[in-house]
Backbone as JSON, one array per atom type, in Angstrom:
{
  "sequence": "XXXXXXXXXXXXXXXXXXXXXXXXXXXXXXXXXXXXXXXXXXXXXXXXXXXXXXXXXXXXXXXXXXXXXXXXXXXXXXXXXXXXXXXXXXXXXXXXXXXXXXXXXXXXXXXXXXXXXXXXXXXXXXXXXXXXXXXXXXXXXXXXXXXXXXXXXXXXXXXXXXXXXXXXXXXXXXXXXXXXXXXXXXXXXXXXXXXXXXXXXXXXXXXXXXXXXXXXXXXXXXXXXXXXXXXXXXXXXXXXXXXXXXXXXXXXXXXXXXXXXXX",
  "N": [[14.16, -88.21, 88.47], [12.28, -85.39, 89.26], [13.59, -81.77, 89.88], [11.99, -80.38, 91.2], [10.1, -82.23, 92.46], [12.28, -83.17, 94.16], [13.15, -81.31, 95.72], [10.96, -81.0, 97.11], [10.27, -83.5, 98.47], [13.0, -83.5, 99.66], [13.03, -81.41, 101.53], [10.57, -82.12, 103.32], [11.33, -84.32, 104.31], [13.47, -83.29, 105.82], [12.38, -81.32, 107.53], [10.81, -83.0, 109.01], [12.64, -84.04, 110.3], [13.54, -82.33, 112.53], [15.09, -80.22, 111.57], [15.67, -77.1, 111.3], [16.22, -75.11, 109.32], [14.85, -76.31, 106.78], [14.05, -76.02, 103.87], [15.99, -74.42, 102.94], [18.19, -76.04, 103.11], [17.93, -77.9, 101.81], [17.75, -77.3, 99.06], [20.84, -76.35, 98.96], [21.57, -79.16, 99.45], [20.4, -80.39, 96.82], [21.67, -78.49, 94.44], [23.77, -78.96, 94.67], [24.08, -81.63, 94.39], [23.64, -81.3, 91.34], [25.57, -79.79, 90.41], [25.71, -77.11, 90.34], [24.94, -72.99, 91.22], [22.81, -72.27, 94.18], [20.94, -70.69, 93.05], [20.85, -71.21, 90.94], [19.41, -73.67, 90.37], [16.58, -73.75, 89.62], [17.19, -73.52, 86.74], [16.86, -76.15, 86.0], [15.85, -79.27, 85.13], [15.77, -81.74, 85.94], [17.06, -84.44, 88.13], [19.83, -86.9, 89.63], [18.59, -88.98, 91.58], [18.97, -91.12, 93.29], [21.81, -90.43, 93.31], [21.46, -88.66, 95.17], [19.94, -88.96, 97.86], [21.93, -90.39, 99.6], [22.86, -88.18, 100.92], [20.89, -86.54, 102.07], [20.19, -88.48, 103.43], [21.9, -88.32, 105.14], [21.68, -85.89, 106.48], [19.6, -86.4, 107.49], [20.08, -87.59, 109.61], [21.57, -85.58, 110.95], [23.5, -84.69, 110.32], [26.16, -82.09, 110.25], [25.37, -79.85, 107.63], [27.32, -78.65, 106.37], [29.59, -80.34, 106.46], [28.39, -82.64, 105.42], [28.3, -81.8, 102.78], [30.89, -81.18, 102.19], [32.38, -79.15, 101.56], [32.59, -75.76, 102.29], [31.93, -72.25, 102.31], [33.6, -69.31, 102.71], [34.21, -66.19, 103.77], [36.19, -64.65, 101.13], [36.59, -67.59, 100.2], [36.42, -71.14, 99.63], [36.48, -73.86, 101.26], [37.86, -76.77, 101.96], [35.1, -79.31, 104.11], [35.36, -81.21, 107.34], [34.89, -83.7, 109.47], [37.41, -82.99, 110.86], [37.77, -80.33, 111.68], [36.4, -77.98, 113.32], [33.05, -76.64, 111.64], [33.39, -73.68, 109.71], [32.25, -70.54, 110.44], [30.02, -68.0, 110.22], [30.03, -66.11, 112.29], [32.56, -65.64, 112.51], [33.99, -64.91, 110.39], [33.75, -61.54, 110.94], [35.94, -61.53, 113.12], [37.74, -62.04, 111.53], [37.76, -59.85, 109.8], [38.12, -57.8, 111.39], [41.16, -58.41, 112.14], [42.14, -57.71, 109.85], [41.68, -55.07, 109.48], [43.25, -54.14, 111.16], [46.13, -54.82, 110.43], [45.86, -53.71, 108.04], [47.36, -51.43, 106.97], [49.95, -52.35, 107.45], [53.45, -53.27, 105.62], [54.45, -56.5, 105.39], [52.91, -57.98, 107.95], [53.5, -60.25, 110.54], [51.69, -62.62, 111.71], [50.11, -64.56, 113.76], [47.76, -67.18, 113.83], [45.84, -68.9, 116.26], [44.85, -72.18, 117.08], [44.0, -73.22, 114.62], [42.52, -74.59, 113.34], [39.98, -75.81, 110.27], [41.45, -74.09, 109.19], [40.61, -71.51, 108.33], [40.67, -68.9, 109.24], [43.37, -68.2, 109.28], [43.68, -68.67, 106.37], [42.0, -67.24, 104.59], [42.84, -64.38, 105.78], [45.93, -64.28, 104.9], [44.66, -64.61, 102.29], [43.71, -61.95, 101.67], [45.12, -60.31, 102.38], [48.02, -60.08, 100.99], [50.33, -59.87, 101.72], [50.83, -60.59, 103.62], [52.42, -62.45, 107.02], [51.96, -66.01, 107.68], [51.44, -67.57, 109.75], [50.2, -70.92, 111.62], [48.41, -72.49, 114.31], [47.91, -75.47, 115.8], [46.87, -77.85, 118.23], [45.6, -80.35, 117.45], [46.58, -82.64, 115.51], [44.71, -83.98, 113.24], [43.04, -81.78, 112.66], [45.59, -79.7, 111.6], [46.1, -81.73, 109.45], [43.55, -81.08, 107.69], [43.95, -77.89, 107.44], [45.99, -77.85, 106.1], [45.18, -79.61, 103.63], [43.8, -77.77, 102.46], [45.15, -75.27, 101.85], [46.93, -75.99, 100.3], [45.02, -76.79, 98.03], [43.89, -73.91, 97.71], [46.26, -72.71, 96.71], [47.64, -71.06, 98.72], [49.98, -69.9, 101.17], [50.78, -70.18, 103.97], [52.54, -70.76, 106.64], [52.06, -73.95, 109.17], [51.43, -75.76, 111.79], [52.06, -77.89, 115.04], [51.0, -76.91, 117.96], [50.4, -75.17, 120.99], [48.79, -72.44, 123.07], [50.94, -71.5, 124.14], [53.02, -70.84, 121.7], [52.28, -68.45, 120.52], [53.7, -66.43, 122.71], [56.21, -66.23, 120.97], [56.75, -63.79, 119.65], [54.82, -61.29, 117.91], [52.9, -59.44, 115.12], [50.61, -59.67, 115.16], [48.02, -61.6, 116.95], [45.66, -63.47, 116.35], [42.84, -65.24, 117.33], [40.21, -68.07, 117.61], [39.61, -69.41, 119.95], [38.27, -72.49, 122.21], [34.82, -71.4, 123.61], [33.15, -72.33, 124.52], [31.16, -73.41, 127.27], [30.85, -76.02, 129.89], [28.68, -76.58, 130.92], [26.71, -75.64, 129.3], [26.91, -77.9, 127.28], [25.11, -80.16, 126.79], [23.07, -78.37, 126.09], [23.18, -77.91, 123.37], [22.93, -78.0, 119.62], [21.85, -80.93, 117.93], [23.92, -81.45, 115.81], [25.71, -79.95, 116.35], [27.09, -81.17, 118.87], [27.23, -83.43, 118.52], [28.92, -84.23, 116.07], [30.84, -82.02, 115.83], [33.84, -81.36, 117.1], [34.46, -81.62, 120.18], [37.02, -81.06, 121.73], [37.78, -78.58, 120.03], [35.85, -76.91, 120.88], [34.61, -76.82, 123.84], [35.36, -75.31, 126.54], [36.94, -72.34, 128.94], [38.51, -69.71, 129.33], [40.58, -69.23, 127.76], [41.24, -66.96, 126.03], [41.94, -64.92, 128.04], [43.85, -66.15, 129.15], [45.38, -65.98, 126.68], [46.16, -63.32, 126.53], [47.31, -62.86, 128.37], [49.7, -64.46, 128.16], [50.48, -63.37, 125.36], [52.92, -62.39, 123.52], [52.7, -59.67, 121.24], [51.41, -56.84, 118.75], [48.88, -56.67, 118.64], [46.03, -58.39, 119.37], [43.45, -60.2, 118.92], [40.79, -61.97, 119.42], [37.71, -64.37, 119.12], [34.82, -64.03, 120.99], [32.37, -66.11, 123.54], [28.78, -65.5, 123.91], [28.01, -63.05, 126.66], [30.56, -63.22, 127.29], [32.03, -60.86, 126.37], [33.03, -58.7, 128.04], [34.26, -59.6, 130.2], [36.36, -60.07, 129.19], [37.65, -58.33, 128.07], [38.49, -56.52, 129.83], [40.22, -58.32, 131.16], [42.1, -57.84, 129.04], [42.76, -55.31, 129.75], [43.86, -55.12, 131.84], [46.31, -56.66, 131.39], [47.93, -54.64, 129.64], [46.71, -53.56, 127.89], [45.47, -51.58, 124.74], [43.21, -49.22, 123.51], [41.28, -50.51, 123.08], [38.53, -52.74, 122.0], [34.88, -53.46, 121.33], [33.61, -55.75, 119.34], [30.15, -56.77, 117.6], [28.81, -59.31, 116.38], [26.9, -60.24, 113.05], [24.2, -61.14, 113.99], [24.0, -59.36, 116.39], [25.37, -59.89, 119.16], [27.84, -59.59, 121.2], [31.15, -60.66, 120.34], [33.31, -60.28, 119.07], [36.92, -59.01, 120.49], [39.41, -56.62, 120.6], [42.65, -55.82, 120.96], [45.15, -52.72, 121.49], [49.0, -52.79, 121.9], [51.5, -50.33, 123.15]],
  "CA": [[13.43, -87.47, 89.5], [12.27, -83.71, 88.89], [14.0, -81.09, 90.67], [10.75, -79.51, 91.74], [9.53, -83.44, 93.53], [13.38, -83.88, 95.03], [13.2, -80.49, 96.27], [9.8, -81.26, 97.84], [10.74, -84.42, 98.99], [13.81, -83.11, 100.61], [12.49, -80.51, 102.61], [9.53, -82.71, 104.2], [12.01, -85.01, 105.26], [14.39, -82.85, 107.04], [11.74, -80.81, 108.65], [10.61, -83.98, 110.02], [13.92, -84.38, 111.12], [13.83, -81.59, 113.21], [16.05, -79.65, 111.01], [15.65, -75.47, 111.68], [16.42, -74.49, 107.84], [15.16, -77.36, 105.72], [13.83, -75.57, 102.21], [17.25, -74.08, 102.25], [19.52, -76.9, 102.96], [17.2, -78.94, 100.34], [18.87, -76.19, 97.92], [21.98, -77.39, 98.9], [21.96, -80.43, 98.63], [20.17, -80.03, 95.29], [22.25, -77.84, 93.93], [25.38, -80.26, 95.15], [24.23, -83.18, 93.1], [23.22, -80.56, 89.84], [26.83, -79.13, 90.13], [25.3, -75.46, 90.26], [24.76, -72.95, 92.57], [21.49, -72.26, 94.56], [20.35, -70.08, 92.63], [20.33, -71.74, 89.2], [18.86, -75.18, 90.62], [15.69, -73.96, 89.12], [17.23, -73.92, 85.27], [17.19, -77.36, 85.65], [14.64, -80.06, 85.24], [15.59, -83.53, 86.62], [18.29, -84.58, 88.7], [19.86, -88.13, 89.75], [17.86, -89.37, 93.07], [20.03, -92.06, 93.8], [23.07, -89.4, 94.03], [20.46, -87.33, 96.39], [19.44, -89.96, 98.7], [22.93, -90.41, 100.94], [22.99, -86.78, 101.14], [19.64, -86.23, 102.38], [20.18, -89.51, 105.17], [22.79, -87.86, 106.07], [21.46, -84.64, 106.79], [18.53, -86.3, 108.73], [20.96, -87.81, 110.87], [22.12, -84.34, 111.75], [25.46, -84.52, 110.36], [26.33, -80.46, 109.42], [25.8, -79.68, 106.35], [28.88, -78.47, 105.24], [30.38, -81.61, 106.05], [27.83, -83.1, 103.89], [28.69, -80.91, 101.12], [32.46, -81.75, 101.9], [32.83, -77.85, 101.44], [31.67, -74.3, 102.87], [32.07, -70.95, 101.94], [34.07, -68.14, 104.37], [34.46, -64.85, 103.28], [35.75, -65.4, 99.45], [37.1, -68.79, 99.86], [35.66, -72.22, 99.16], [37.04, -74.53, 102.65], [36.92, -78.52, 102.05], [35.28, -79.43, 105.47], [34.84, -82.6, 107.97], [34.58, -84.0, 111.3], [38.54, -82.92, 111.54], [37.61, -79.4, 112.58], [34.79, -76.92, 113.05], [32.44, -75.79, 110.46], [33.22, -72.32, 109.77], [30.74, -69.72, 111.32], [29.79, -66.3, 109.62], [30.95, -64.56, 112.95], [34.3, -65.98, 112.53], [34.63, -63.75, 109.7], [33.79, -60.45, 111.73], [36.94, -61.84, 114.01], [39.05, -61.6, 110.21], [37.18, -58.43, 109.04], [38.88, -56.87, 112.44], [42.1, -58.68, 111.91], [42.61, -57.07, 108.67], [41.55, -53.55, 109.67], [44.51, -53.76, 112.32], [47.08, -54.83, 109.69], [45.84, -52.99, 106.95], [48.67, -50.67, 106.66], [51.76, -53.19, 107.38], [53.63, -54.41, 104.17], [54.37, -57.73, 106.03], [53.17, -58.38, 109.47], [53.67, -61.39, 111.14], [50.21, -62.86, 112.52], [49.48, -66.37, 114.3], [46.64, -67.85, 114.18], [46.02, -70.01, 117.44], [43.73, -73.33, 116.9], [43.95, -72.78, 113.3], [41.11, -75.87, 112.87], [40.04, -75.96, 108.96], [42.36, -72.92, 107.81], [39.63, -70.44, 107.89], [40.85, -67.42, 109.57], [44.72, -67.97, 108.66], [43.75, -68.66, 104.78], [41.05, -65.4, 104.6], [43.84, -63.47, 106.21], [46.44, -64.79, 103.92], [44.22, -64.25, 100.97], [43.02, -60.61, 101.91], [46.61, -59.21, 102.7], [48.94, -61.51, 100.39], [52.24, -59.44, 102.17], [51.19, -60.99, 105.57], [53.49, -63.57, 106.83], [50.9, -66.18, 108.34], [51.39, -68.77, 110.85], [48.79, -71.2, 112.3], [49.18, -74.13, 115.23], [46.64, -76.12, 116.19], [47.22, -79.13, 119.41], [45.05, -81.48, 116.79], [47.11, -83.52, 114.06], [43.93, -83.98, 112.17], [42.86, -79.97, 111.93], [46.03, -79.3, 110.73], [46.05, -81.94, 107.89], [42.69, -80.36, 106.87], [44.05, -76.82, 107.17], [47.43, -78.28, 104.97], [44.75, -79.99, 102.18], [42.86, -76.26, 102.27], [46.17, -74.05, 102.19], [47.8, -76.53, 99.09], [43.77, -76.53, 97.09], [44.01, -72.83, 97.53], [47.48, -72.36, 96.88], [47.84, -70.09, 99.53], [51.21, -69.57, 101.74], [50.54, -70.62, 105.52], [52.79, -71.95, 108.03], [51.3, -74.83, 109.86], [52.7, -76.54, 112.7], [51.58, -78.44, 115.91], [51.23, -76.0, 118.64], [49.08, -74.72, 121.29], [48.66, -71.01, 123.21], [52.25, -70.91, 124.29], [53.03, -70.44, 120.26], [51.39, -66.25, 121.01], [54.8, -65.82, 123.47], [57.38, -66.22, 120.33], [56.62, -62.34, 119.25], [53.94, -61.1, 116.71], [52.82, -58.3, 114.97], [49.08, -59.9, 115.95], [47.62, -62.86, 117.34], [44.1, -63.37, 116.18], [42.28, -66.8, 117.81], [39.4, -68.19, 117.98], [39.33, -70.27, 121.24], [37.01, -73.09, 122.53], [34.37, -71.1, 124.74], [31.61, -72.86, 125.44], [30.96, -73.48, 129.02], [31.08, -77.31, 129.68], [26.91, -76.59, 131.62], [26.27, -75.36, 127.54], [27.21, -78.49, 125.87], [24.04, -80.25, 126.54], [21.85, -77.91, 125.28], [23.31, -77.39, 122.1], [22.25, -78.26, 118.48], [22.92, -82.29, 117.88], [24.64, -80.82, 114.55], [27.65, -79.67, 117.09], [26.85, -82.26, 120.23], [27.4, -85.31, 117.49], [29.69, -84.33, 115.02], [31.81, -80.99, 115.89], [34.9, -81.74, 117.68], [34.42, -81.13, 121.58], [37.8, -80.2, 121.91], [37.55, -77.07, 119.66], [34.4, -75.85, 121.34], [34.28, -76.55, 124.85], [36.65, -74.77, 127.31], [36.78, -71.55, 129.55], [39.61, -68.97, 129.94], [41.37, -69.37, 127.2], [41.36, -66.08, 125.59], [42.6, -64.04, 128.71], [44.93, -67.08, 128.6], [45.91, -65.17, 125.42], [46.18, -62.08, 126.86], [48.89, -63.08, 129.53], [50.86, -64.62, 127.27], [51.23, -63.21, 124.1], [54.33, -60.89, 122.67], [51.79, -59.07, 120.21], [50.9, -55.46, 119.24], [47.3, -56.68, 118.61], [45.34, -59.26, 119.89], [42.2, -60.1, 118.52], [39.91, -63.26, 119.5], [36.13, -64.24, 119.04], [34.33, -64.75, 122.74], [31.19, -66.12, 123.59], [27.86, -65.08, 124.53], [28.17, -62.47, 127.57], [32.05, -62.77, 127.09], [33.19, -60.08, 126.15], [33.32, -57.81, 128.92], [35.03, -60.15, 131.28], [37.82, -60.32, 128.3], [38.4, -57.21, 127.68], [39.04, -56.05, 131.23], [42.17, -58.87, 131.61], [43.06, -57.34, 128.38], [43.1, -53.64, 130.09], [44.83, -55.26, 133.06], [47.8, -56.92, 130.63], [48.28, -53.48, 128.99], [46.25, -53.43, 125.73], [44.71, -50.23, 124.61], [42.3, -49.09, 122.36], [40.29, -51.91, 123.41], [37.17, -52.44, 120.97], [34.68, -54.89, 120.95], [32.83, -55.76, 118.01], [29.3, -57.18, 117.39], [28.26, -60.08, 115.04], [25.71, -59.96, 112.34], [22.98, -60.94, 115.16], [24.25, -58.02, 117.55], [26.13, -60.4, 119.68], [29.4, -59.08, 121.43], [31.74, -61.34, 119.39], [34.89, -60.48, 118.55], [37.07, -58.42, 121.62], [40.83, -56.33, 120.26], [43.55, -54.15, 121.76], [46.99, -53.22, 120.71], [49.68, -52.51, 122.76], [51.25, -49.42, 122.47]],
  "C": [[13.45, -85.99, 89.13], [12.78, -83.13, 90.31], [12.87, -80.7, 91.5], [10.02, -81.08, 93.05], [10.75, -83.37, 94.73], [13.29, -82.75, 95.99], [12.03, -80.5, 97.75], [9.44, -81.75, 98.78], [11.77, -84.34, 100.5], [13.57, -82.4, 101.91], [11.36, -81.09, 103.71], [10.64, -83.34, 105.14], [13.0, -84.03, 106.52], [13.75, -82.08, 107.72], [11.29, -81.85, 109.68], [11.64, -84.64, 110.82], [14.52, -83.49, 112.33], [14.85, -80.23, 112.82], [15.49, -77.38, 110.58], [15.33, -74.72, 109.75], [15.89, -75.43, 106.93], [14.88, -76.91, 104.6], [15.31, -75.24, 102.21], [18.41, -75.33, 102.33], [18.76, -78.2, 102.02], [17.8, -78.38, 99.17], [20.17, -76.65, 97.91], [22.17, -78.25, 98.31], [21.72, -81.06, 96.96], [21.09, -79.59, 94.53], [23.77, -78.66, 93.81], [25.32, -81.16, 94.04], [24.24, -82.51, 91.67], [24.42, -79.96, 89.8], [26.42, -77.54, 89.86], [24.96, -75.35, 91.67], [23.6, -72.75, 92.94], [20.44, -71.76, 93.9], [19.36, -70.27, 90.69], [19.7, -73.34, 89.28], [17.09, -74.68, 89.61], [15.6, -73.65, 87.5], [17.4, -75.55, 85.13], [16.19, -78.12, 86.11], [14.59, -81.39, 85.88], [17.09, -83.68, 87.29], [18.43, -86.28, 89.16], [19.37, -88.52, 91.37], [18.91, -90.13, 94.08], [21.41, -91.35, 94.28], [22.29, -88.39, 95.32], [20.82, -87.87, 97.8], [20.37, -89.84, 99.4], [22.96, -89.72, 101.16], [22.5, -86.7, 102.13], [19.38, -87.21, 103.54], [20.87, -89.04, 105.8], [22.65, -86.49, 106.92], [20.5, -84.9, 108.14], [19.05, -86.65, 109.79], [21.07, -86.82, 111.77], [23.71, -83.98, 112.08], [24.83, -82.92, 109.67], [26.25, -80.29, 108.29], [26.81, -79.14, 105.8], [29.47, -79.69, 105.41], [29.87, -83.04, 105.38], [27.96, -83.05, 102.27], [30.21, -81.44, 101.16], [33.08, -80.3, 102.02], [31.99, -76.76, 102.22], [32.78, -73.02, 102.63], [32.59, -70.17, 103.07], [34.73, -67.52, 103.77], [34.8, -65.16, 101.74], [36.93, -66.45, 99.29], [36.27, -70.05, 100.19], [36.53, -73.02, 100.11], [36.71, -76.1, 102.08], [36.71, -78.04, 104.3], [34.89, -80.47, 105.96], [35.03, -82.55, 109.17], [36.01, -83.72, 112.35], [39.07, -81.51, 112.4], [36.1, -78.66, 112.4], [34.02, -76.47, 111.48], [32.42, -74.47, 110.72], [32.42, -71.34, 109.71], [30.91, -68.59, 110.67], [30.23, -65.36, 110.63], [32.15, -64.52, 113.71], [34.92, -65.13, 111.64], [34.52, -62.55, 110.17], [34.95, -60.49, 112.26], [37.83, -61.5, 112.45], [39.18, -60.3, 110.0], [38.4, -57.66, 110.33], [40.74, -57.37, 112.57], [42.75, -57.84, 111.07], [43.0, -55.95, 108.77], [43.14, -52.98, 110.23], [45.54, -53.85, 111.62], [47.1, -54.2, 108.23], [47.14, -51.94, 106.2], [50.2, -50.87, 106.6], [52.07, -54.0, 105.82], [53.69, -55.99, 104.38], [54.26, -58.35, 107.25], [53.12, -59.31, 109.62], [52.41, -61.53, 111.71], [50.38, -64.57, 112.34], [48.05, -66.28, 114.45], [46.29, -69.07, 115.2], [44.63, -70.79, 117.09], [43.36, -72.84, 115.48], [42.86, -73.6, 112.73], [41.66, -76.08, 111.26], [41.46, -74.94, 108.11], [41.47, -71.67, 108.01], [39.9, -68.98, 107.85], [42.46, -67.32, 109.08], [44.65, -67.61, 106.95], [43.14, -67.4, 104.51], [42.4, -64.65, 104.86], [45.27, -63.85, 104.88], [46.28, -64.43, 102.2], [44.01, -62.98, 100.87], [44.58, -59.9, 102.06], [47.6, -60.26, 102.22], [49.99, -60.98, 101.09], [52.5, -59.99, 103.3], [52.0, -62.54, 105.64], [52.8, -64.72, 107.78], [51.13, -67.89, 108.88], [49.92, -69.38, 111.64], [49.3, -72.22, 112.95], [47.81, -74.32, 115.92], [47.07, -77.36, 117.48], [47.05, -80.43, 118.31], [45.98, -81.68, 115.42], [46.33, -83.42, 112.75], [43.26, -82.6, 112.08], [44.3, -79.62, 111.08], [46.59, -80.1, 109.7], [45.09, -81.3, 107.11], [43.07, -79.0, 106.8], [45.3, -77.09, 106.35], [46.61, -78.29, 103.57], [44.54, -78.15, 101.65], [43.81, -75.36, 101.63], [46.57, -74.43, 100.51], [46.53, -75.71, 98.17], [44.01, -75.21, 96.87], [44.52, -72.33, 97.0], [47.92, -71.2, 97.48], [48.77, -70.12, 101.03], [50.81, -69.21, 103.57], [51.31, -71.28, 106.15], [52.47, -72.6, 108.61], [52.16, -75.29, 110.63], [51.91, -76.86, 114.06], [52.5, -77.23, 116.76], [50.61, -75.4, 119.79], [49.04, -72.84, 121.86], [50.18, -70.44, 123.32], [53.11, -70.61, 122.73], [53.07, -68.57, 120.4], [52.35, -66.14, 121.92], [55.98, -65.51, 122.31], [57.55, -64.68, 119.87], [56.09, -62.15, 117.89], [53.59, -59.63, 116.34], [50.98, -58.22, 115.48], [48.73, -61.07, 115.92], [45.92, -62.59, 116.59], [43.67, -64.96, 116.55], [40.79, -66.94, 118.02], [39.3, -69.46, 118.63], [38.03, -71.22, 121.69], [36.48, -71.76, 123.67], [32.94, -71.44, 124.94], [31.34, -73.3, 126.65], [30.61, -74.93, 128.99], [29.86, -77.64, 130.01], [26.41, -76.42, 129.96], [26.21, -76.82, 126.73], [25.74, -79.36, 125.36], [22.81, -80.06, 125.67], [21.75, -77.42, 123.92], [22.73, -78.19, 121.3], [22.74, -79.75, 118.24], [23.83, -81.74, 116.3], [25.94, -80.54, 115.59], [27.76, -80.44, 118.15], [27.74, -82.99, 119.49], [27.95, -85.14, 116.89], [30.48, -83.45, 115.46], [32.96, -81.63, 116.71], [35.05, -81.0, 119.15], [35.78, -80.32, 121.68], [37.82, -78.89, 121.59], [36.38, -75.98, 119.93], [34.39, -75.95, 122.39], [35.54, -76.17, 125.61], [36.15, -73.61, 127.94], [38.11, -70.95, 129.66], [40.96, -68.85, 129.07], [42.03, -67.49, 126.39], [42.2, -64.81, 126.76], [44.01, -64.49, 129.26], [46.19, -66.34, 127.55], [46.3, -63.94, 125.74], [47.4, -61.94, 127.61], [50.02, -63.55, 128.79], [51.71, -64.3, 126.14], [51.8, -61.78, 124.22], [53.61, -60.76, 121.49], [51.91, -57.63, 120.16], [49.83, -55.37, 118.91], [47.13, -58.09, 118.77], [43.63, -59.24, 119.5], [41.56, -61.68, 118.79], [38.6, -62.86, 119.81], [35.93, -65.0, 120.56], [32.78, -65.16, 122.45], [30.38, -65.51, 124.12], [27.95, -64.15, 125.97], [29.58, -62.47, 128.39], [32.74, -61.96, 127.72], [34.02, -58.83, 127.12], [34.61, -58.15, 129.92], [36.82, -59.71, 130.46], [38.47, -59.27, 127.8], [38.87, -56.45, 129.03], [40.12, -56.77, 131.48], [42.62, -58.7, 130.2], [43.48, -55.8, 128.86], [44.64, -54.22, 131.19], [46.43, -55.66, 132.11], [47.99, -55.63, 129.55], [47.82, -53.19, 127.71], [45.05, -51.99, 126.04], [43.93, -50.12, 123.51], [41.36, -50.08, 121.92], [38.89, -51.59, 122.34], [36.15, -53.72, 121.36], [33.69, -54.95, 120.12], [31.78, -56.64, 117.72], [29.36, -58.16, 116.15], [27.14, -59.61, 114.57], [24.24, -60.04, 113.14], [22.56, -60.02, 115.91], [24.77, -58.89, 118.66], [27.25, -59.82, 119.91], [30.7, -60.01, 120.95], [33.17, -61.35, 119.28], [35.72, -59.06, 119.81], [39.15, -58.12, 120.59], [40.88, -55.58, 120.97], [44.52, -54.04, 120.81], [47.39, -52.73, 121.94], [50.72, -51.35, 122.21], [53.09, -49.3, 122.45]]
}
C-alpha cells in the first residue's frame, strides 16, 4: 500500500468517523507503523496495510489516540499510555512549567504529586530538576503500575505509593495536583474519546483542589482547575493563608493552572 493511498484512505475514514483532527492523526498512525516521525512519513513510499488497519478501527471507534499509539509525548518525555490513566494534556504541562519556576532555586525540594495517573507531572518534574526529591500517590492500583512501567522505561527516580489527598498533610516543600474537575452535569457532553475510554474516576469530581488547600503542609501549592475555576480556587487559597497567589492561562487563554506559597 502507498503511503500517499493509506494516508488518503485514513483520513476519509476517520472524518467519517466523526473524528475533529483526522489528516493529522492519519500522520500518526502512519508514521507509527513506518517507525518515523510525522514529519519524515513523506520519505517513504509504501507501508504495510495490514499493520495499519487495527490502528485505524481503532481510532474510528474513538479510542484516544495516544492509547492507540501506546505512547504520547509531554514536555521532553515519551509516556507509554492506556486505559489505566489519563492521556496527558498540553495544559498539564503549563501546571509543571509553574511547578518548576517555584522550585527553581531549591537544591532538593520535596514535592508530591497528588493523583499521579501515567507519571506525567511527577516524571517532567523529576526530569527538569534531577535534585528534586519526588513523590507521587494515586487511590488507583492500575495508574500507579503505569506510572512505575514509565518511571523504570525512563529511568527516572519517583516515589510511588497508594495514596490519596490526605498524603499533601505529611509536609512539603510543594504540592502540585492535578485533580478530577469536571462537573458530573459535564460528563455527558464530552468527547466519546474521554466518555468511553478515559477513566471517570480521574476526571469527574468537584472540590477537590480547595480540598488541597485545607489540607496541605506546603510552601507552594500548585494545581490545574477547570473552566471558570479558577477564581473560586484561589480565594479558599487566600482564605487558608497562601500568598502571592497567581493564576496562569493555558495555550488557549483558559485560566488553568491556580499557585500560592505560604510565607
Amino acid at each position: 500500500m502507498t503511503v500517499r493511498d493509506a494516508l488518503a484512505d485514513t483520513e476519509q475514514r476517520l472524518a467519517a468517523a466523526g473524528i475533529d483532527t483526522p489528516r493529522v492523526d492519519a500522520e500518526w498512525l502512519v508514521a507509527h507503523v513506518l517507525g518515523v516521525s510525522r514529519t519524515d512519513i513523506h520519505t517513504r513510499d509504501e507501508l504495510d496495510g495490514h499493520a495499519l488497519e487495527p490502528l485505524v478501527a481503532r481510532r474510528e471507534r474513538r479510542e484516544p489516540l495516544p492509547y492507540v499509539l501506546g505512547e504520547w509525548g509531554f514536555r521532553h518525555l515519551t509516556l507509554t499510555t492506556d486505559r489505566r490513566a489519563l492521556v496527558p494534556r498540553p495544559e498539564t504541562e503549563v501546571l509543571v512549567e509553574r511547578a518548576l519556576a517555584l522550585i527553581r532555586d531549591e537544591p532538593e525540594p520535596r514535592v508530591l504529586d497528588v493523583g499521579v495517573g501515567s507519571g506525567a507531572i511527577a516524571l517532567a518534574i523529576a526530569d527538569e530538576h534531577p535534585g528534586a526529591l519526588v513523590t507521587g500517590v494515586d487511590t488507583s492500583k492500575d495508574a500507579l503500575a503505569l506510572a512505575r512501567e514509565n518511571a523504570g522505561r525512563l529511568g527516572l527516580r519517583v516515589e510511588l505509593r497508594q495514596a490519596g489527598l490526605e498524603a499533601a498533610a505529611d509536609g512539603w516543600d510543594l504540592v502540585v495536583a492535578n485533580p478530577p474537575y469536571v462537573r458530573p452535569a459535564e460528563w455527558e457532553h464530552l468527547q466519546p474519546e474521554i466518555r468511553e475510554w478515559e477513566p471517570r474516576t480521574a476526571l469527574v469530581g468537584e472540590g477537590a483542589q480547595e480540598a488541597l488547600a485545607r489540607i496541605a503542609r506546603t510552601d507552594r501549592l500548585v494545581v490545574e482547575v477547570g473552566d471558570g475555576q479558577a477564581g473560586q480556587v484561589a480565594a479558599v487559597f487566600a482564605e487558608q493563608g497562601y500568598g502571592d497567589i497567581r493564576i496562569t492561562a493555558d495555550l488557549t487563554g483558559r485560566e488553568r493552572v491556580v499557585e500560592g506559597r505560604r510565607a
